[in-house]
PDB file of C-alpha atoms and ligand atoms in Angstrom:
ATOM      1  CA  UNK C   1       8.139  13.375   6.969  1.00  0.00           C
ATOM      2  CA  UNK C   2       4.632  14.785   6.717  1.00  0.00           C
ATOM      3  CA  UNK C   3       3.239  16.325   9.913  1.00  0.00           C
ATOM      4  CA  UNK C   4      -0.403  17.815   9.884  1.00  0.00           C
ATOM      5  CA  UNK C   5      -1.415  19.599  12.598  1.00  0.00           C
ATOM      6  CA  UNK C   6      -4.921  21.112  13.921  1.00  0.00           C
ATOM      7  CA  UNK C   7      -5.875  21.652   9.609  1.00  0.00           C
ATOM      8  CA  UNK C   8      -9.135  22.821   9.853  1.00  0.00           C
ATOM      9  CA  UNK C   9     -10.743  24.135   6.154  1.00  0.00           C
ATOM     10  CA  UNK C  10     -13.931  25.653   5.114  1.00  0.00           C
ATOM     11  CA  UNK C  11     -14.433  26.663   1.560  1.00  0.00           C
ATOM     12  CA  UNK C  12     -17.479  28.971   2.502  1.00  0.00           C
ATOM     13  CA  UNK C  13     -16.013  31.300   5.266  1.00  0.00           C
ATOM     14  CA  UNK C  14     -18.109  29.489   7.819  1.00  0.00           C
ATOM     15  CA  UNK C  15     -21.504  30.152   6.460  1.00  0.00           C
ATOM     16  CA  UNK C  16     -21.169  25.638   6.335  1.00  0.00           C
ATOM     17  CA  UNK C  17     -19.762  22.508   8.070  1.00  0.00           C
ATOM     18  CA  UNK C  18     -15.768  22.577   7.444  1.00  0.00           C
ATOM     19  CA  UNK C  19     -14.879  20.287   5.349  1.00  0.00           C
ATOM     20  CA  UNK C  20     -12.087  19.306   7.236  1.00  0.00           C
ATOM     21  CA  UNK C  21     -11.946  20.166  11.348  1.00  0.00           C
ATOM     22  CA  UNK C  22      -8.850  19.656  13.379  1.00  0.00           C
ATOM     23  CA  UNK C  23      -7.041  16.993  11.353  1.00  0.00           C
ATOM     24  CA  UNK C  24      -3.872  15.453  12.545  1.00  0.00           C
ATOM     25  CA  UNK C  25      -1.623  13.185  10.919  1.00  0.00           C
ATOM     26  CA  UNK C  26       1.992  12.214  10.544  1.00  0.00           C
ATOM     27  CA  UNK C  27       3.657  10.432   7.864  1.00  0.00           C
ATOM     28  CA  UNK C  28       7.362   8.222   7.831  1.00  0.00           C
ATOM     29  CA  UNK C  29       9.340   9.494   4.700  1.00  0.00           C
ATOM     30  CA  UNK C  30       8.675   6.312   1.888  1.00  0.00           C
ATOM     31  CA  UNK C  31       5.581   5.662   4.252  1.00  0.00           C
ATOM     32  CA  UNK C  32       2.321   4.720   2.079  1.00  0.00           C
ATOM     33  CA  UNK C  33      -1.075   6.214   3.774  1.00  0.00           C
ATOM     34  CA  UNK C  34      -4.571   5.176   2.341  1.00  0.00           C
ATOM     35  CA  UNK C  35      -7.614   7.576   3.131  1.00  0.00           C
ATOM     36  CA  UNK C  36     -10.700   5.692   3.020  1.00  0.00           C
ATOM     37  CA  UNK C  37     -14.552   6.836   4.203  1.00  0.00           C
ATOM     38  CA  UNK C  38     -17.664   7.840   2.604  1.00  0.00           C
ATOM     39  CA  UNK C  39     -18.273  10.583  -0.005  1.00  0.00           C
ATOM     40  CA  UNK C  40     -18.011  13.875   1.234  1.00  0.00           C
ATOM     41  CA  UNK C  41     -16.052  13.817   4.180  1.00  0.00           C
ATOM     42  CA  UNK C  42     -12.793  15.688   3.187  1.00  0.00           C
ATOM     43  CA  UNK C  43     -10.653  12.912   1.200  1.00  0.00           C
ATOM     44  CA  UNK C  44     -10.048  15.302  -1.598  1.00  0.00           C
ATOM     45  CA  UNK C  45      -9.793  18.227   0.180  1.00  0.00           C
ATOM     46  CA  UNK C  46      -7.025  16.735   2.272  1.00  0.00           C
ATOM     47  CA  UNK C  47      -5.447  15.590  -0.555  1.00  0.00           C
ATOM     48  CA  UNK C  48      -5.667  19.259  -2.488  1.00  0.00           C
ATOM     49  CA  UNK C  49      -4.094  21.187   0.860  1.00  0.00           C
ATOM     50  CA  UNK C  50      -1.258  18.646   0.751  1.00  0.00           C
ATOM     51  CA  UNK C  51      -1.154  19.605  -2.860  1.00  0.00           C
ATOM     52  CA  UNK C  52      -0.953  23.414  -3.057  1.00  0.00           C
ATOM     53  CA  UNK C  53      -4.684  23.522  -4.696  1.00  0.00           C
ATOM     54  CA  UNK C  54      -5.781  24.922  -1.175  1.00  0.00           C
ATOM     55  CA  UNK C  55      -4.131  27.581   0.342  1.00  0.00           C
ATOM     56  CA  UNK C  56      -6.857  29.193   2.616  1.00  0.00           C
ATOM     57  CA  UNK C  57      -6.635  26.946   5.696  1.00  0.00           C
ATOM     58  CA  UNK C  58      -6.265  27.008   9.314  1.00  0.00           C
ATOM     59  CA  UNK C  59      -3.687  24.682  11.394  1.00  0.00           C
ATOM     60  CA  UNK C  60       0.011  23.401  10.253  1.00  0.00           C
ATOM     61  CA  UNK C  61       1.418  21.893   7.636  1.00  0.00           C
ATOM     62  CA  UNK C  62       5.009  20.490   7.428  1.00  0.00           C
ATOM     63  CA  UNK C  63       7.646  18.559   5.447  1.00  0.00           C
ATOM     64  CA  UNK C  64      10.586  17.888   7.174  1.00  0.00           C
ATOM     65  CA  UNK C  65       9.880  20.361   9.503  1.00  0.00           C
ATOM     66  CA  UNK C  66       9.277  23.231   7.219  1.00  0.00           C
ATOM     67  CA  UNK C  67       6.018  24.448   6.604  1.00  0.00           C
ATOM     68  CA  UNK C  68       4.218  23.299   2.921  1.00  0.00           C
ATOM     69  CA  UNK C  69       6.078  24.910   0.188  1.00  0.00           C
ATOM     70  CA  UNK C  70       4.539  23.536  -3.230  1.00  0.00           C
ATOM     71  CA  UNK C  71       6.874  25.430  -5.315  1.00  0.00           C
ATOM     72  CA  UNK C  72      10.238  23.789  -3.395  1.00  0.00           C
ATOM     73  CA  UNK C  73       8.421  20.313  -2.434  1.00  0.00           C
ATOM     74  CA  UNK C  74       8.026  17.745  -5.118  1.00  0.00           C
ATOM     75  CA  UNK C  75       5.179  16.675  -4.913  1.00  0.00           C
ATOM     76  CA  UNK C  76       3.377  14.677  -7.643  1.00  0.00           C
ATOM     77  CA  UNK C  77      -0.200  14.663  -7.169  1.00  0.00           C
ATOM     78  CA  UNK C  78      -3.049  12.502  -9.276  1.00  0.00           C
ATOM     79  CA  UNK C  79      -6.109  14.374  -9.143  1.00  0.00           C
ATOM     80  CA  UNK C  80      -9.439  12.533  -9.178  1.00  0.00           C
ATOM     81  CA  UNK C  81     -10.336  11.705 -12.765  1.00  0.00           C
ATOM     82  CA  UNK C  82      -6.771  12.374 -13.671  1.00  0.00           C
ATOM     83  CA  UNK C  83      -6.977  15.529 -15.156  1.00  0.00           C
ATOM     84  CA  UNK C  84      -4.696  14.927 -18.148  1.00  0.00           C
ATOM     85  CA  UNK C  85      -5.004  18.007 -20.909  1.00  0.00           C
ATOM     86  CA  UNK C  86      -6.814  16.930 -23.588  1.00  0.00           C
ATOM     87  CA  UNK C  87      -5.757  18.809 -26.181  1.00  0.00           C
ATOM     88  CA  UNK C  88      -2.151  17.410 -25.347  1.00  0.00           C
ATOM     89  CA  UNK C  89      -0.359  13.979 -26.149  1.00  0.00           C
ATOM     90  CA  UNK C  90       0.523  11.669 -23.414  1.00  0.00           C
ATOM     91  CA  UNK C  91       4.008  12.615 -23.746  1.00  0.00           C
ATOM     92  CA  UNK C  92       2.972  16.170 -23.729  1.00  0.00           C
ATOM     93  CA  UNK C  93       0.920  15.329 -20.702  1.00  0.00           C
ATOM     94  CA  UNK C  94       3.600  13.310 -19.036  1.00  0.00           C
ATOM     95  CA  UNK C  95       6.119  16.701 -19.427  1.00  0.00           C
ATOM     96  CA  UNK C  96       3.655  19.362 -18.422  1.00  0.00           C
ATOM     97  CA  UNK C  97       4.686  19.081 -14.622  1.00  0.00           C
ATOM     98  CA  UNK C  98       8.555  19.478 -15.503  1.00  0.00           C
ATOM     99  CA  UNK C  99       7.628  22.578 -17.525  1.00  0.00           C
ATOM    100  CA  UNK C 100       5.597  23.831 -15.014  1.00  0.00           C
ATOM    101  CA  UNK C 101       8.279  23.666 -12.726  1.00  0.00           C
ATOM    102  CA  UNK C 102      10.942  24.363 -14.917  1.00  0.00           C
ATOM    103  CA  UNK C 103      12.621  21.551 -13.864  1.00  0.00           C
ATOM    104  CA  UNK C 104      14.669  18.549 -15.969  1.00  0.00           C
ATOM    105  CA  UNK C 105      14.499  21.012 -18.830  1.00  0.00           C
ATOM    106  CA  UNK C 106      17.679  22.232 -21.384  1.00  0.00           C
ATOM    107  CA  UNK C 107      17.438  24.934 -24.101  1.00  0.00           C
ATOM    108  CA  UNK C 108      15.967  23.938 -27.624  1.00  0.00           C
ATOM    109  CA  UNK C 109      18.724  24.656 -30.107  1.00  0.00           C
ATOM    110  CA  UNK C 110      16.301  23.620 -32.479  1.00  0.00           C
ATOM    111  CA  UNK C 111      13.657  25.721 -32.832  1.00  0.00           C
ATOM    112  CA  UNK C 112      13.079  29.554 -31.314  1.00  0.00           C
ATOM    113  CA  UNK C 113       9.815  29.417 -30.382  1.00  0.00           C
ATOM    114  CA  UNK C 114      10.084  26.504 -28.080  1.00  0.00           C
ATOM    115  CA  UNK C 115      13.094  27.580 -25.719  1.00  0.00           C
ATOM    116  CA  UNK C 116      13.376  24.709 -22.955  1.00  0.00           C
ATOM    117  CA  UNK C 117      12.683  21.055 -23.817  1.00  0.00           C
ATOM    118  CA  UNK C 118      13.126  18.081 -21.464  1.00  0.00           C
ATOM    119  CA  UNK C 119      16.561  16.777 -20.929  1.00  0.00           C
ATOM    120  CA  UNK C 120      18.302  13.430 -21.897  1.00  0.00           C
ATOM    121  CA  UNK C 121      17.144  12.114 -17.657  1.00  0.00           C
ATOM    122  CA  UNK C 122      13.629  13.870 -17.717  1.00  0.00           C
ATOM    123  CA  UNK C 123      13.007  12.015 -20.940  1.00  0.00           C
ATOM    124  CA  UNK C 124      14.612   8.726 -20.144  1.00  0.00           C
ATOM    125  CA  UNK C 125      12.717   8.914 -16.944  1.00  0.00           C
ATOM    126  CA  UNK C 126       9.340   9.030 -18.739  1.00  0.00           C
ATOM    127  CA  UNK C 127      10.073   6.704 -21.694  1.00  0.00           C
ATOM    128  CA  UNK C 128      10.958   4.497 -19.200  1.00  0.00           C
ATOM    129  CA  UNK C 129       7.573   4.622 -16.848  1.00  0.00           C
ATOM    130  CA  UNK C 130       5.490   4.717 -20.401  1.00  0.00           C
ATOM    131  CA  UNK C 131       7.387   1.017 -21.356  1.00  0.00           C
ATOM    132  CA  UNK C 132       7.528  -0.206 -17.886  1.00  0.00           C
ATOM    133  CA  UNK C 133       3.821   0.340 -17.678  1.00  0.00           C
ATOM    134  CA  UNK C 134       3.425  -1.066 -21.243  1.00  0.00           C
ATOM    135  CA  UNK C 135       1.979   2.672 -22.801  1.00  0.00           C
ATOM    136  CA  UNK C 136       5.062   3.485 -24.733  1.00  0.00           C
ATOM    137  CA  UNK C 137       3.748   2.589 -27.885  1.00  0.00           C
ATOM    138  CA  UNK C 138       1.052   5.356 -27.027  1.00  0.00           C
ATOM    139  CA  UNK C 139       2.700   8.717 -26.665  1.00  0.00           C
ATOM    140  CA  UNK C 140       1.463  10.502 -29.632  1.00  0.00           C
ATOM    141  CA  UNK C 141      -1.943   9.611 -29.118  1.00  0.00           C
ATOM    142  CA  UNK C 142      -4.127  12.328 -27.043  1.00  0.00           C
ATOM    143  CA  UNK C 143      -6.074  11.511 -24.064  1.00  0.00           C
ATOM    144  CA  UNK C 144      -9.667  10.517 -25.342  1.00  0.00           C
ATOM    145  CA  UNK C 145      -8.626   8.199 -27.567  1.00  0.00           C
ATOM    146  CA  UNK C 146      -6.986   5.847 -24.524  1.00  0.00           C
ATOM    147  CA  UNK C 147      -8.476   3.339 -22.593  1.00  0.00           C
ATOM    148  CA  UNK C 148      -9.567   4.186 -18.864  1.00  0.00           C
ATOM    149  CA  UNK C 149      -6.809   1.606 -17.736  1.00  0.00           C
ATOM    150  CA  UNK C 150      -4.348   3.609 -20.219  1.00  0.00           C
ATOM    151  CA  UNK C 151      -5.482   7.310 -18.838  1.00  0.00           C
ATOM    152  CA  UNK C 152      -4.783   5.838 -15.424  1.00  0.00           C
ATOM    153  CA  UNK C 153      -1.269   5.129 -16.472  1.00  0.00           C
ATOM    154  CA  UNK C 154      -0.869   8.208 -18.137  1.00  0.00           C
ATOM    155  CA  UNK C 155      -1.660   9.983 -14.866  1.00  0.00           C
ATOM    156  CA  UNK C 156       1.019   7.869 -12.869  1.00  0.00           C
ATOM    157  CA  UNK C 157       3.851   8.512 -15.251  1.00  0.00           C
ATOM    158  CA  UNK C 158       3.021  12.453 -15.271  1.00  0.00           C
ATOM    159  CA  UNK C 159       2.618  12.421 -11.542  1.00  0.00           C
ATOM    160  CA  UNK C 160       6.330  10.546 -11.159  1.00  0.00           C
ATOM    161  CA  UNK C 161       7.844  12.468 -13.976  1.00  0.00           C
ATOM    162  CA  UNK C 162       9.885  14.352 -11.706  1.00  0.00           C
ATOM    163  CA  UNK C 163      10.629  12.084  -9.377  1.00  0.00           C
ATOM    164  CA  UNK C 164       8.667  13.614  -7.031  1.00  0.00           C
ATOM    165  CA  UNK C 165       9.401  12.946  -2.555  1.00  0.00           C
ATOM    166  CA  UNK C 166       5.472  13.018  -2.272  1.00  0.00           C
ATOM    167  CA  UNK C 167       2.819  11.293  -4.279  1.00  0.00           C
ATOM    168  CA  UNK C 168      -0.593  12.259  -3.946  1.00  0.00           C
ATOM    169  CA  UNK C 169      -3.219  10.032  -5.579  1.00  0.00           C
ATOM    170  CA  UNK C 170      -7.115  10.595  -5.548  1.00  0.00           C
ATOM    171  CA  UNK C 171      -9.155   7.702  -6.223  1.00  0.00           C
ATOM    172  CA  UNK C 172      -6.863   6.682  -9.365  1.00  0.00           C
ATOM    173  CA  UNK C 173      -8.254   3.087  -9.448  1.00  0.00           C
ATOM    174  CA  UNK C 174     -11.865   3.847  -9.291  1.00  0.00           C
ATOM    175  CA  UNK C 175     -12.787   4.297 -12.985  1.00  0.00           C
ATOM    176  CA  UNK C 176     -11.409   0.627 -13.568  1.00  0.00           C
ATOM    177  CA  UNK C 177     -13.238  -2.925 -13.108  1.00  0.00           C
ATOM    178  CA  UNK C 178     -12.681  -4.996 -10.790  1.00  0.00           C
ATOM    179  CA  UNK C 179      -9.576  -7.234 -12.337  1.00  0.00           C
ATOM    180  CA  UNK C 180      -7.858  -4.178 -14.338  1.00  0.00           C
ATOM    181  CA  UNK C 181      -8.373  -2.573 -10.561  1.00  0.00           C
ATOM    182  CA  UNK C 182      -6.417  -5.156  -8.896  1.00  0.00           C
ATOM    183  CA  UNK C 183      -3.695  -5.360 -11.345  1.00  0.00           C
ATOM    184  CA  UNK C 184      -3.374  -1.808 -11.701  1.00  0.00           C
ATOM    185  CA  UNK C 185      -2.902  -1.373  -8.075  1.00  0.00           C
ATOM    186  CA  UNK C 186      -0.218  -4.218  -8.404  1.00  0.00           C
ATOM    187  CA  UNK C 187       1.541  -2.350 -10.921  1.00  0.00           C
ATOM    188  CA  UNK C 188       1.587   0.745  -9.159  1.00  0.00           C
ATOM    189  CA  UNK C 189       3.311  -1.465  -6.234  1.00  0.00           C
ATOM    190  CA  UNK C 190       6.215  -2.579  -8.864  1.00  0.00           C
ATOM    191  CA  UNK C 191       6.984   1.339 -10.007  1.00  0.00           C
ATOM    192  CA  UNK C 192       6.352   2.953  -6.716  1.00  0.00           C
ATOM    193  CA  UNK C 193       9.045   0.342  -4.793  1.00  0.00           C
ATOM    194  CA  UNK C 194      11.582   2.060  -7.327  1.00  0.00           C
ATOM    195  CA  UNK C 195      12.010   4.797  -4.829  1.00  0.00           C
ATOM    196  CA  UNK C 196       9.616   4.656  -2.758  1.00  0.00           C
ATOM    197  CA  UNK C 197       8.261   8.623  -2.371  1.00  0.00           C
ATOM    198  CA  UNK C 198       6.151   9.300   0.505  1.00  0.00           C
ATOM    199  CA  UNK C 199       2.389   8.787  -0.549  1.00  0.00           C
ATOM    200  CA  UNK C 200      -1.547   9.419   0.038  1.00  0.00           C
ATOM    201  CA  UNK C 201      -4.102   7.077  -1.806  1.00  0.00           C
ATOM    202  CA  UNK C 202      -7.450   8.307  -1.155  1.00  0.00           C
ATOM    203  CA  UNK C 203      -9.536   5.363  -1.964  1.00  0.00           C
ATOM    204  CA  UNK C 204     -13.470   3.861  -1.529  1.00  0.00           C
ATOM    205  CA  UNK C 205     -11.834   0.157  -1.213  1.00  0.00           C
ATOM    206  CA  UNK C 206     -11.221  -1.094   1.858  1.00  0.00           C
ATOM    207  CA  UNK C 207      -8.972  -3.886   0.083  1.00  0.00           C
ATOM    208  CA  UNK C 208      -7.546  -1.737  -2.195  1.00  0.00           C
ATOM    209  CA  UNK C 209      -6.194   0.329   1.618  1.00  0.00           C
ATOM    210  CA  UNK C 210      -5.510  -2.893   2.769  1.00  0.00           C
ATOM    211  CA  UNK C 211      -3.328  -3.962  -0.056  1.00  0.00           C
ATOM    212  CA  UNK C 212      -1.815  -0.557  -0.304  1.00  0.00           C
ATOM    213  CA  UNK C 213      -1.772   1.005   2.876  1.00  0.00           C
ATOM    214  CA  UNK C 214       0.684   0.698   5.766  1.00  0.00           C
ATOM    215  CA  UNK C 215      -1.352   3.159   7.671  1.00  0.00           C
ATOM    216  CA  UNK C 216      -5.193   3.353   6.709  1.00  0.00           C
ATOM    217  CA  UNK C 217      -6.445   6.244   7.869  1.00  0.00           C
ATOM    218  CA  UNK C 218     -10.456   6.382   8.369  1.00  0.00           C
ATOM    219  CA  UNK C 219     -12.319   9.724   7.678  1.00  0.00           C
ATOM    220  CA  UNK C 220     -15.517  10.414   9.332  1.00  0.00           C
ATOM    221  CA  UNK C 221     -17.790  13.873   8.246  1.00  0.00           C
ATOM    222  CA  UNK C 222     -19.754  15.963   9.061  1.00  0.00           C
ATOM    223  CA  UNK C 223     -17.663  17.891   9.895  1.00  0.00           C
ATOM    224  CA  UNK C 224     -14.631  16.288   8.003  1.00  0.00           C
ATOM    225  CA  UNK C 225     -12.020  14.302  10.288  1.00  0.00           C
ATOM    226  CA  UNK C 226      -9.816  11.380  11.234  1.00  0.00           C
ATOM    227  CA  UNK C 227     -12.028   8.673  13.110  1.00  0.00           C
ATOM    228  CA  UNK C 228      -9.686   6.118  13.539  1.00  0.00           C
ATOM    229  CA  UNK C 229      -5.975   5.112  12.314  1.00  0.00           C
ATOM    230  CA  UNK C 230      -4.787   1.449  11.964  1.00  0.00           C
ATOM    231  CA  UNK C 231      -1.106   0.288  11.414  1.00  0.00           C
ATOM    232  CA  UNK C 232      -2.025  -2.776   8.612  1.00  0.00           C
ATOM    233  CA  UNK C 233      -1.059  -5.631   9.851  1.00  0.00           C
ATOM    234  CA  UNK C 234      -1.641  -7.223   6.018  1.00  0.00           C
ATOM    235  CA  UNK C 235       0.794  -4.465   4.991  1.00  0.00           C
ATOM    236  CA  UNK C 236       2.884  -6.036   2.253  1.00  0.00           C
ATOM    237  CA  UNK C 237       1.589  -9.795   2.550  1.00  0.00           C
ATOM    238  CA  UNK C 238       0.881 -10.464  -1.024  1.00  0.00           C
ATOM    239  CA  UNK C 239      -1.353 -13.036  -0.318  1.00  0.00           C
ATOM    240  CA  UNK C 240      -3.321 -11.207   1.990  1.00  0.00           C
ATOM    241  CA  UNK C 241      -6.740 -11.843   1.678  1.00  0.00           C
ATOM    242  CA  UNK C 242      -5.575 -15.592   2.434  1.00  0.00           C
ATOM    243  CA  UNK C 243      -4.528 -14.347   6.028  1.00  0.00           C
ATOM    244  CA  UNK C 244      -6.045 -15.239   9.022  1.00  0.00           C
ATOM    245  CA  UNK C 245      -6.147 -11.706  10.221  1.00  0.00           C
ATOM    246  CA  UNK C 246      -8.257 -10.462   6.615  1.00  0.00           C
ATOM    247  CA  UNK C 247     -11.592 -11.027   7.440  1.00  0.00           C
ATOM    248  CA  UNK C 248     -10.721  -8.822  10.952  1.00  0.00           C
ATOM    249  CA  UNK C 249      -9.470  -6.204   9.132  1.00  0.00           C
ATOM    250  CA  UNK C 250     -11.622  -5.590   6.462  1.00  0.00           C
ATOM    251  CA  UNK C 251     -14.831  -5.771   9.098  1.00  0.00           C
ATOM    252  CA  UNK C 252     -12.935  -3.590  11.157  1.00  0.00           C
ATOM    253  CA  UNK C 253     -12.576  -0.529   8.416  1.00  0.00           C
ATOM    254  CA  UNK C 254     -16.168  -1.459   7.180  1.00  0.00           C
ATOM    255  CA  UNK C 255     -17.846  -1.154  10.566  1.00  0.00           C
ATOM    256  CA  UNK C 256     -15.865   2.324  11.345  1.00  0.00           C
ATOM    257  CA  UNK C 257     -17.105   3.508   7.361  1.00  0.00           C
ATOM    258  CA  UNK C 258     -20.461   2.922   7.913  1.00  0.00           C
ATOM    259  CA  UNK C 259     -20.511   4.151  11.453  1.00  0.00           C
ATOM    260  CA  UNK C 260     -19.492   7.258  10.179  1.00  0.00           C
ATOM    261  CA  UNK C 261     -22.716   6.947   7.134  1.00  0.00           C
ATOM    262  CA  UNK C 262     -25.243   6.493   9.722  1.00  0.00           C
ATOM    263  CA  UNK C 263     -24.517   9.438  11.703  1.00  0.00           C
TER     264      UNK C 263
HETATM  265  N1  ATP O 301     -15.063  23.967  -4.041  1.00  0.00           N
HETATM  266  C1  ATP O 301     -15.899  23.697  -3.044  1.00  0.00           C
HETATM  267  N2  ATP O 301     -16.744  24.647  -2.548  1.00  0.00           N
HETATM  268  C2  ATP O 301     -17.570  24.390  -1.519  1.00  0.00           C
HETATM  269  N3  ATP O 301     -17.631  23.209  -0.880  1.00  0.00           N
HETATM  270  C3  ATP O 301     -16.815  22.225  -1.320  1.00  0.00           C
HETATM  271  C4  ATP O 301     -15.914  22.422  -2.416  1.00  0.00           C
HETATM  272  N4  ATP O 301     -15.242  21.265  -2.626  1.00  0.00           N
HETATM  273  C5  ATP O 301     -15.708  20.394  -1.718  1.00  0.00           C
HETATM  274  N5  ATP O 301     -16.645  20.962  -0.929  1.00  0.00           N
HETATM  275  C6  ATP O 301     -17.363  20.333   0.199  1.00  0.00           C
HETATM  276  O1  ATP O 301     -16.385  19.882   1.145  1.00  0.00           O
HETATM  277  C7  ATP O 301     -16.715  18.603   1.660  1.00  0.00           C
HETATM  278  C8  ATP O 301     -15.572  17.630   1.404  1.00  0.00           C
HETATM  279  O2  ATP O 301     -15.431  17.451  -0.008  1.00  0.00           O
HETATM  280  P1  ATP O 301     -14.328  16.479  -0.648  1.00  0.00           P
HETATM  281  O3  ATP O 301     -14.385  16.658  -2.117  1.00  0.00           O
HETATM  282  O4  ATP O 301     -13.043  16.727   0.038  1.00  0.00           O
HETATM  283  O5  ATP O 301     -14.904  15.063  -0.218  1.00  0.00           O
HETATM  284  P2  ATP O 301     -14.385  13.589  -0.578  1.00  0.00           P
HETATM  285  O6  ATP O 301     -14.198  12.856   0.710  1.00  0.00           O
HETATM  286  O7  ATP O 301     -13.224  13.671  -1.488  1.00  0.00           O
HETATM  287  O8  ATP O 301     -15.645  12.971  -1.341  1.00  0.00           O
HETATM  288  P3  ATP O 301     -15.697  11.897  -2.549  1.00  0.00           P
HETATM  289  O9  ATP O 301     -15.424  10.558  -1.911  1.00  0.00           O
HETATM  290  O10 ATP O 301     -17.108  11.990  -3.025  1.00  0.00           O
HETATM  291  O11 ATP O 301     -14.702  12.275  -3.584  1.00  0.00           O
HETATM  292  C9  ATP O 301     -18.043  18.208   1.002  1.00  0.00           C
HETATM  293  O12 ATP O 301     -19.085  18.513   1.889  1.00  0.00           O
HETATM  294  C10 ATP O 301     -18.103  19.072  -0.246  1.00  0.00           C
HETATM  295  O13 ATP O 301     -19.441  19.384  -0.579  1.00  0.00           O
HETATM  296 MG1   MG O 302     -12.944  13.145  -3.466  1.00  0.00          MG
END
C-alpha cells in the first residue's frame, strides 16, 4: 500500500507557489491510480517524489507502512518522454535499471572488464516483454532509430524489468496518435494484469483515466493539489465508452479540469 500524507513540495525554498501543498492519497497494493489535470499543477512532481527524483519535501510518505525507501522499494518508474539512453541499445536500455540496482545480475566469466551481466530470469524476463510487446526483433537497434510507438515500449519493458511492486508512468501515451494511443494503452492492460504492481499513470486523457484508472485522481494548481477523487465506475468494462454511465463520467472529470484552468 501507498499512503501519502500532508506532501507539501517547493522547488524554490518558498520564494514561489509549491508545487504540490498538502497532498493526500492512499493506494490498494495491485491498485491502478490515474492523475489527470492541467499542465503545471504537480502531476510530475508527484510522480518524481514517489520516485526517489525528489527528496526535499515536507509531509509522509509510506509503503507498507515504512517510510519511501527507493533503494529497497521496486519501483519502476517511466519518466515523461521516456528517457531511454541514447547512446545505448534497447536491450542495453531495458538492463540499465537491474544494473543500477545490482539486481538479477551473475558474474561475467567471459570477459574482465564487464564483471556482472544479467542472469538466465532477468534476461528471460525482458526477452519476454520485448516479444510479448512485438519489439524483440529490435534490441540491437538504439533509441532514435525506433518509432515513437516502439520508444514507448522500450520504456515499459525497462520500467518492468525488475519486476518492480510499483509502476510509475508519466504521460507514456502522449507522444502517440490517437489509434496507436488506444492500443497501446490496451497493451499495457495485457502485460500489466501479469502481476499486477501497484501503479500511477499521470495522464491529459480523461478516457485514457477512465479506461485505466480504478481511482482517478483530479489535480487542481496553483498551488498543486488533489481536487477531487472518483472510484471509476467504468473501471475494467471494456466496452466502456458504450456504457450508460460514460458520458457522466467523462463530463464529470472535464468540468472539475477546467474548473481548476479557470481559476
Ligand atoms: N525543477 C523545477 N524547478 C522549479 N520549478 C519547477 C521545477 N519542476 C517543476 N516546477 C514547477 O512546479 C510546478 C509543477 O510542475 P510539474 O512538472 O509537476 O507539473 P505537471 O502537472 O507534471 O505539468 P505537465 O502536465 O505540463 O507535465 C509547475 O509550476 C512547474 O513550473
Ligand atoms: Mg508533467
Amino acid at each position: 500500500m501507498i499512503s501519502i500524507k500532508n506532501l507539501t513540495v517547493n522547488y524554490n525554498n518558498k520564494q514561489e507557489m509549491n508545487a504540490l501543498e498538502k497532498v493526500d492519497l492512499t493506494m490498494e497494493k495491485g491498485e491502478i491510480v490515474a492523475v489527470i489535470g492541467a499542465s503545471g499543477c504537480g502531476k510530475s512532481t508527484l510522480l518524481k517524489v514517489i520516485g526517489g527524483i525528489i527528496t526535499n519535501y515536507q509531509g509522509v510518505v509510506e509503503i507498507d507502512g515504512i517510510p519511501l525507501n527507493t533503494k529497497k522499494n521496486l519501483i519502476g518508474y517511466i519518466p515523461q518522454g521516456y528517457g531511454l539512453l541514447p547512446w545505448k541499445t534497447v536491450m542495453e536500455n531495458c538492463l540499465l535499471p537491474v544494473k543500477i540496482r545490482k539486481i538479477g545480475l551473475k558474474n561475467n566469466k567471459k570477459s574482465i572488464f564487464t564483471r556482472r551481466v544479467a542472469d538466465e530470469k532477468t534476461k528471460s524476463l525482458v526477452k519476454g516483454l520485448l516479444n510479448e510487446l512485438e519489439i524483440g526483433n529490435l534490441s540491437k537497434r538504439y533509441p532514435v532509430t525506433l518509432s515513437g510507438g516502439q520508444r514507448q515500449r522500450v520504456a515499459l519493458v525497462r520500467a518492468l524489468s525488475f519486476s518492480p511492486q510499483i509502476l510509475l508512468m508519466d504521460e507514456p501515451f502522449s507522444a502517440l496518435d490517437a489509434i496507436m494511443r488506444d492500443e497501446a494503452a490496451e497493451i499495457f492492460l495485457k502485460v500489466w494484469k501479469q502481476n499486477r504492481c501497484s501503479t500511477i499513470l499521470v495522464t491529459h486523457s480523461i478516457d485514457e483515466a477512465i479506461y485505466i484508472g480504478k481511482k482517478i485522481v483530479i489535480m487542481g494548481n496553483s498551488p498543486g493539489r488533489i481536487k477531487r477523487i472518483i472510484e471509476n465506475p467504468l473501471y475494467g468494462e471494456e466496452d466502456y465508452k458504450e456504457h450508460d454511465n460514460y458520458k457522466k463520467v467523462y463530463h464529470l472529470i472535464k468540468e472539475e479540469i477546467r474548473e481548476v484552468e479557470k481559476r
